[in-house]
Short mmCIF file of C-alpha atoms in Angstrom, two decimals:
data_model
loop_
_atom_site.label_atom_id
_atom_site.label_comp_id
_atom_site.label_asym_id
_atom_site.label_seq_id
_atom_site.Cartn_x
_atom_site.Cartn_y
_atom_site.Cartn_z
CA UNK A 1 0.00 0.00 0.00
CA UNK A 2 1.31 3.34 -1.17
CA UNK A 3 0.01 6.75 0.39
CA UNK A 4 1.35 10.18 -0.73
CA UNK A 5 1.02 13.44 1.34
CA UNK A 6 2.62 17.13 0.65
CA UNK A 7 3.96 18.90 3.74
CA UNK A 8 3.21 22.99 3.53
CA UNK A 9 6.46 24.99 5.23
CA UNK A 10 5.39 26.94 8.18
CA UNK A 11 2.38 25.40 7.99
CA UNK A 12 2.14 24.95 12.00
CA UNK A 13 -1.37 24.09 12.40
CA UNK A 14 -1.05 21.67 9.87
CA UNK A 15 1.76 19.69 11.09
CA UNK A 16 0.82 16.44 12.14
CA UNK A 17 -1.77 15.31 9.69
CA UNK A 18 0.11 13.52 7.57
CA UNK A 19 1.87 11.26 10.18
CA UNK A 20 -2.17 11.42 11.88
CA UNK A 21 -3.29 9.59 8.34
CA UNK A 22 -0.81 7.24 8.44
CA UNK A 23 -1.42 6.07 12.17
CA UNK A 24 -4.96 5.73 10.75
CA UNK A 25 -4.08 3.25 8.65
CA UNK A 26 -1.58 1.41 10.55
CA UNK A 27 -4.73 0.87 13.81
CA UNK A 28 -6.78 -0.71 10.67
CA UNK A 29 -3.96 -3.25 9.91
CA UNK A 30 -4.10 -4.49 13.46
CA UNK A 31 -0.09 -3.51 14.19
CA UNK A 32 0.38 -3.70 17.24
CA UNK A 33 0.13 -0.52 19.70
CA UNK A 34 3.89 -0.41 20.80
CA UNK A 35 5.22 -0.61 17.32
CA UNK A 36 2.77 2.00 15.52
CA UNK A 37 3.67 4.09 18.95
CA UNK A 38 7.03 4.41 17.13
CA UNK A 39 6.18 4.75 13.55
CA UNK A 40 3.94 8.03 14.70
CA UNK A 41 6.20 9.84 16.83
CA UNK A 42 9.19 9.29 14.34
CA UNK A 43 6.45 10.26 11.68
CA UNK A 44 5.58 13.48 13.44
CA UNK A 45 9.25 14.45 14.42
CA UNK A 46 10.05 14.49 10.00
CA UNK A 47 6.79 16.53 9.63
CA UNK A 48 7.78 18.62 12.39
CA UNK A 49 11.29 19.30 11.04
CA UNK A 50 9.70 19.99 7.49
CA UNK A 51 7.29 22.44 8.09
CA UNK A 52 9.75 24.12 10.60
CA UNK A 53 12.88 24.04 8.52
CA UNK A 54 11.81 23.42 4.65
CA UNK A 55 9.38 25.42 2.35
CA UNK A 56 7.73 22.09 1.39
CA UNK A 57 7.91 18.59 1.31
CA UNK A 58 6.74 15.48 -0.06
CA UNK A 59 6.32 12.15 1.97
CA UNK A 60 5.85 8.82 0.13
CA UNK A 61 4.38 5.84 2.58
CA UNK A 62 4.80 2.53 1.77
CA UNK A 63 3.51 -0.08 3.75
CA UNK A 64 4.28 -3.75 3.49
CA UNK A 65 3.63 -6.88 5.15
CA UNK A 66 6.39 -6.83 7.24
CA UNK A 67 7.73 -3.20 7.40
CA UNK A 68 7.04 0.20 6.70
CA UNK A 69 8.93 2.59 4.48
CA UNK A 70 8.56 6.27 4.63
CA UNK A 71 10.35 8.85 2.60
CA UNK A 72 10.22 12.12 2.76
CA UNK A 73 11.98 14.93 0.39
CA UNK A 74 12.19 18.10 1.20
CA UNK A 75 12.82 21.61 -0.75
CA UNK A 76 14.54 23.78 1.58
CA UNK A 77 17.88 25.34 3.09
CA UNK A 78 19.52 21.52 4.05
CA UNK A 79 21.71 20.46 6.86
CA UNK A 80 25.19 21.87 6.23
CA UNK A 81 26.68 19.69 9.12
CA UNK A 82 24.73 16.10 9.10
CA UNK A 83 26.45 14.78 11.99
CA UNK A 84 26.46 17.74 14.04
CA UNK A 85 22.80 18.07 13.20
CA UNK A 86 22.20 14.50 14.61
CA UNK A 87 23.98 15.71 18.31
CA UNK A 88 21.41 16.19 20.80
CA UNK A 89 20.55 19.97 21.61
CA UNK A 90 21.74 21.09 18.09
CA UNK A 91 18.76 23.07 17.07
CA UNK A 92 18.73 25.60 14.58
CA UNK A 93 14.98 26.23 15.23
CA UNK A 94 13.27 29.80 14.87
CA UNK A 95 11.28 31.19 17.63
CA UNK A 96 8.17 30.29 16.20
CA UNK A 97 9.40 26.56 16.32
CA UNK A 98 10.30 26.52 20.05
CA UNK A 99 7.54 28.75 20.96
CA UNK A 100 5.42 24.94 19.51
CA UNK A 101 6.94 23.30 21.81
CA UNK A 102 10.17 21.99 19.71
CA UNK A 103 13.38 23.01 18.22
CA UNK A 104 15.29 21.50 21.50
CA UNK A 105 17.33 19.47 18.71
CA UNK A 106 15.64 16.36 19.96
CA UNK A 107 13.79 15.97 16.70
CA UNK A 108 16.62 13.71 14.70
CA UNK A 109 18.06 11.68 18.03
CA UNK A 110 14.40 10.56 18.46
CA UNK A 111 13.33 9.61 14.74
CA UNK A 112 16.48 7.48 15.10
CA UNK A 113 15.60 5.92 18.59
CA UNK A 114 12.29 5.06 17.06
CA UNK A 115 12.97 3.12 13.95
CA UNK A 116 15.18 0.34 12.47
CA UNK A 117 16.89 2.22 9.92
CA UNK A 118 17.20 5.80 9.30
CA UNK A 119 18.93 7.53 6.23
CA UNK A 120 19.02 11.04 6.39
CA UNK A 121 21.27 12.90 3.17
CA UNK A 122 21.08 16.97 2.08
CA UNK A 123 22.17 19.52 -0.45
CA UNK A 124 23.08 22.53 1.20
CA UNK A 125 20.77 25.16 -0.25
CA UNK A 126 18.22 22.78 -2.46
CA UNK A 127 16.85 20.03 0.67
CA UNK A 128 16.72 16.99 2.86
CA UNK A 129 15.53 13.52 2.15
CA UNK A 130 15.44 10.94 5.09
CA UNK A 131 13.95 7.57 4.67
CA UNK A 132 13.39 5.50 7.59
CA UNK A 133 12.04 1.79 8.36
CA UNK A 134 10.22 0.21 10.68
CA UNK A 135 9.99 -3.44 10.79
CA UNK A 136 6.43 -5.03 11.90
CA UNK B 1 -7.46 2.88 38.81
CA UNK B 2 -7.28 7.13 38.67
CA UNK B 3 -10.04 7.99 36.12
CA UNK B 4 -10.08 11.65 34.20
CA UNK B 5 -12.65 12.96 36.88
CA UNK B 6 -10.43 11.86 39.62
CA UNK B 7 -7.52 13.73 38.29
CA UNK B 8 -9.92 16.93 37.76
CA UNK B 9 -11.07 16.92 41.00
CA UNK B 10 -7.14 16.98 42.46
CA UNK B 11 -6.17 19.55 40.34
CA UNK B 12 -9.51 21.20 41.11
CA UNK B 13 -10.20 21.64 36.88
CA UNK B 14 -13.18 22.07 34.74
CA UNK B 15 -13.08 18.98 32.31
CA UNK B 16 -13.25 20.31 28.39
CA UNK B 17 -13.19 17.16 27.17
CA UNK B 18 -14.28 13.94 29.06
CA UNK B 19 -14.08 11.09 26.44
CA UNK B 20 -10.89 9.15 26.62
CA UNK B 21 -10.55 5.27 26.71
CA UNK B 22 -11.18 3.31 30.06
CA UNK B 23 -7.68 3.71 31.20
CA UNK B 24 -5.86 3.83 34.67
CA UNK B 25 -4.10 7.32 34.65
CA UNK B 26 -1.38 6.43 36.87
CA UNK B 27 1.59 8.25 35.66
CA UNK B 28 2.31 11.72 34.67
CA UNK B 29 5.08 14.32 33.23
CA UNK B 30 5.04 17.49 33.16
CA UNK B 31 6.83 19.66 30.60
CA UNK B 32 6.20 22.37 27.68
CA UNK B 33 8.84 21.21 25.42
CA UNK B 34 6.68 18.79 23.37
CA UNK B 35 9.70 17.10 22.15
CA UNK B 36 10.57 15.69 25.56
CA UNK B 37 7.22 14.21 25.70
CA UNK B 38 7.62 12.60 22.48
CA UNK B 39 10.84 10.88 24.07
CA UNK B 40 8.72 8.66 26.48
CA UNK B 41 6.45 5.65 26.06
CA UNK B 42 4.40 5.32 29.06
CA UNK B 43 0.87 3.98 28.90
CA UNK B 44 -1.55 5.65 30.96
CA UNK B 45 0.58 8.79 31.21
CA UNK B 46 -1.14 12.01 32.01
CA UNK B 47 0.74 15.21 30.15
CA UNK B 48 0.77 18.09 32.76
CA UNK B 49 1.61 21.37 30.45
CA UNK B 50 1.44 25.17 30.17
CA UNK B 51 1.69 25.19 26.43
CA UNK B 52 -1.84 25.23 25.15
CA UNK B 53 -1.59 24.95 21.21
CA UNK B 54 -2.72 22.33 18.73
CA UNK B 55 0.66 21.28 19.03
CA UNK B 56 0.20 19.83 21.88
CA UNK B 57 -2.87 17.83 21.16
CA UNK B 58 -0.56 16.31 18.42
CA UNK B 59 2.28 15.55 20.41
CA UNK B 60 -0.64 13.51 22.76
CA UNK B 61 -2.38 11.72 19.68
CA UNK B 62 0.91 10.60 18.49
CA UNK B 63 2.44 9.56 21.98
CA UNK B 64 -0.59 8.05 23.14
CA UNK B 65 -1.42 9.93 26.14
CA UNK B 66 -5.05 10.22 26.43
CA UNK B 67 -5.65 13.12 29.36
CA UNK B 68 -3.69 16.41 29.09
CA UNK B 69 -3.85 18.85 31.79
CA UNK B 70 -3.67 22.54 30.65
CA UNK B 71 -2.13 24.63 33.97
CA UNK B 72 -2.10 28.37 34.60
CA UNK B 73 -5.51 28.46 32.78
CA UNK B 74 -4.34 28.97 29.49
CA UNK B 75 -6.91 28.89 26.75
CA UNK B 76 -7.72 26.23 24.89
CA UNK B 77 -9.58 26.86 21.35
CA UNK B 78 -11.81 24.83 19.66
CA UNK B 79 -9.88 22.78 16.69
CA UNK B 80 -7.79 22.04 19.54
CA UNK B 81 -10.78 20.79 21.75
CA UNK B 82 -12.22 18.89 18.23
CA UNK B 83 -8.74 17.43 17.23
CA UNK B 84 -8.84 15.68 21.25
CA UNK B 85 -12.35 14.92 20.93
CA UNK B 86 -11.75 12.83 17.44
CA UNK B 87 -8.94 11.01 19.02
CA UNK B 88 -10.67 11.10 22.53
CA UNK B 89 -7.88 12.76 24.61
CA UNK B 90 -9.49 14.08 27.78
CA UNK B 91 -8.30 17.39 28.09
CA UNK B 92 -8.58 19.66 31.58
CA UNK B 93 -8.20 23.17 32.25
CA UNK B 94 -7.04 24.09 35.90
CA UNK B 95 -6.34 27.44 36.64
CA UNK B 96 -3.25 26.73 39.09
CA UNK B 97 0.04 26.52 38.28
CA UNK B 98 1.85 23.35 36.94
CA UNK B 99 4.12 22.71 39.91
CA UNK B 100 0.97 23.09 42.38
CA UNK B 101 -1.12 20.58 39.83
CA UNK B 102 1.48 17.96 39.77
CA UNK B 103 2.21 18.56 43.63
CA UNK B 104 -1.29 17.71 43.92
CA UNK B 105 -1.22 14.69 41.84
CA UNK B 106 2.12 13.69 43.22
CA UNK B 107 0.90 13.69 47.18
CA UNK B 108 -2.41 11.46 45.89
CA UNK B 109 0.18 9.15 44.38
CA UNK B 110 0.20 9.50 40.79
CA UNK B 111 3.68 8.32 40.20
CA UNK B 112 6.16 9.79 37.94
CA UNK B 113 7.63 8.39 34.69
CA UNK B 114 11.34 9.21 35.61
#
């Protein structure tokens, strides 16, 4: 099963509702609580970071029998510094962002805590992509 | 098993939203940095917080925690109150502040998650 969603930059009220969809879906396919638990916070962190850090993004869903695969690409300023960007604290978060409740540079650390695999690559000046699994 | 009212009534609240599953409330955190709360996986964990925005409903809906406490009184608008109803997240105002609503949880032995 393939799903598709476009993430709006600085779209605040909006973040969320991809990653919401996709929970959705996973409650239907009887997954259990604990693993879609991980899927949707790691889910929600990559929406979070795109709407706070990109001007917009794509996410492609792909659900399997035995794992989920979720891609997102974003159009945006990219990480100069990959690795520094995955130290927790690093944040380069605007006001707005922490003033959500985020931007403690948590966001990456946690996506990777919560799934099996994690690929995250960037152009400086053109975007991120990060594609993550989650087994079943 | 600590119910929704229960917790209202110790953090002396007005309940904006009641529905949330049958579930014994038995832990809670309290922070505004929804990223933190995204960090734990605690069933039955009550969100004590002073940030009131949809944000937060989000950060609940995704880390299942089904009752958030909103200290200090701050308002709560309506898509956030419909986003908690659709995913049935009980959701309390109190009007005191966060470290006097989990004191008050913490004496009638809600336990903490750390």
């Amino acid at each position: 099963m393939e799903m598709q969603f476009h993430i709006e930059g600085g779209d605040f009220s909006g973040a969320g509702t991809a990653s919401s969809e996709v929970k959705k879906v996973l409650k239907q396919l009887n997954i259990s609580p604990m693993i879609i638990r991980r899927i949707a916070v790691a889910l929600y962190e990559a929406e979070v970071n795109v709407v706070a850090h990109a001007f917009s993004g794509e996410m492609t869903v792909n659900i399997e029998s035995d794992k989920i695969q979720i891609c997102i690409v974003d159009e945006g300023p990219g990480i100069e510094d990959i690795e520094q960007a995955m130290q927790e604290g690093f944040s380069t978060a605007s006001d707005k962002v922490r003033e959500m409740g985020f931007g403690a540079g948590m966001g990456l650390p946690n996506i990777k805590r919560n799934t099996d695999e994690m690929k995250l690559s960037s152009i400086p000046g053109k975007g991120t992509t990060i594609e993550i699994i989650v087994k079943f | 098993m600590v119910t929704v009212h229960q917790i209202n009534r110790l953090v002396n609240g007005i309940i904006l939203n009641g529905t949330a599953p049958d579930q014994d409330f038995s832990h809670a955190f309290a922070s505004d940095l929804m990223s933190d709360v995204l960090t734990i996986d605690k069933e039955g964990m009550i969100l004590l917080t002073g940030l009131s925005t949809l944000q937060t409903i989000r950060t609940a809906e995704m880390s299942n925690v089904y009752c958030v406490v909103v200290a200090r009184g701050k308002r709560v608008t309506n898509e956030m109150l419909k986003l908690a109803k659709e995913h049935s997240i009980a959701v309390i105002s109190c009007s005191s502040s966060m470290f006097a609503a989990s004191g008050r949880l913490y004496e009638n032995g809600i336990k903490p998650v750390y």
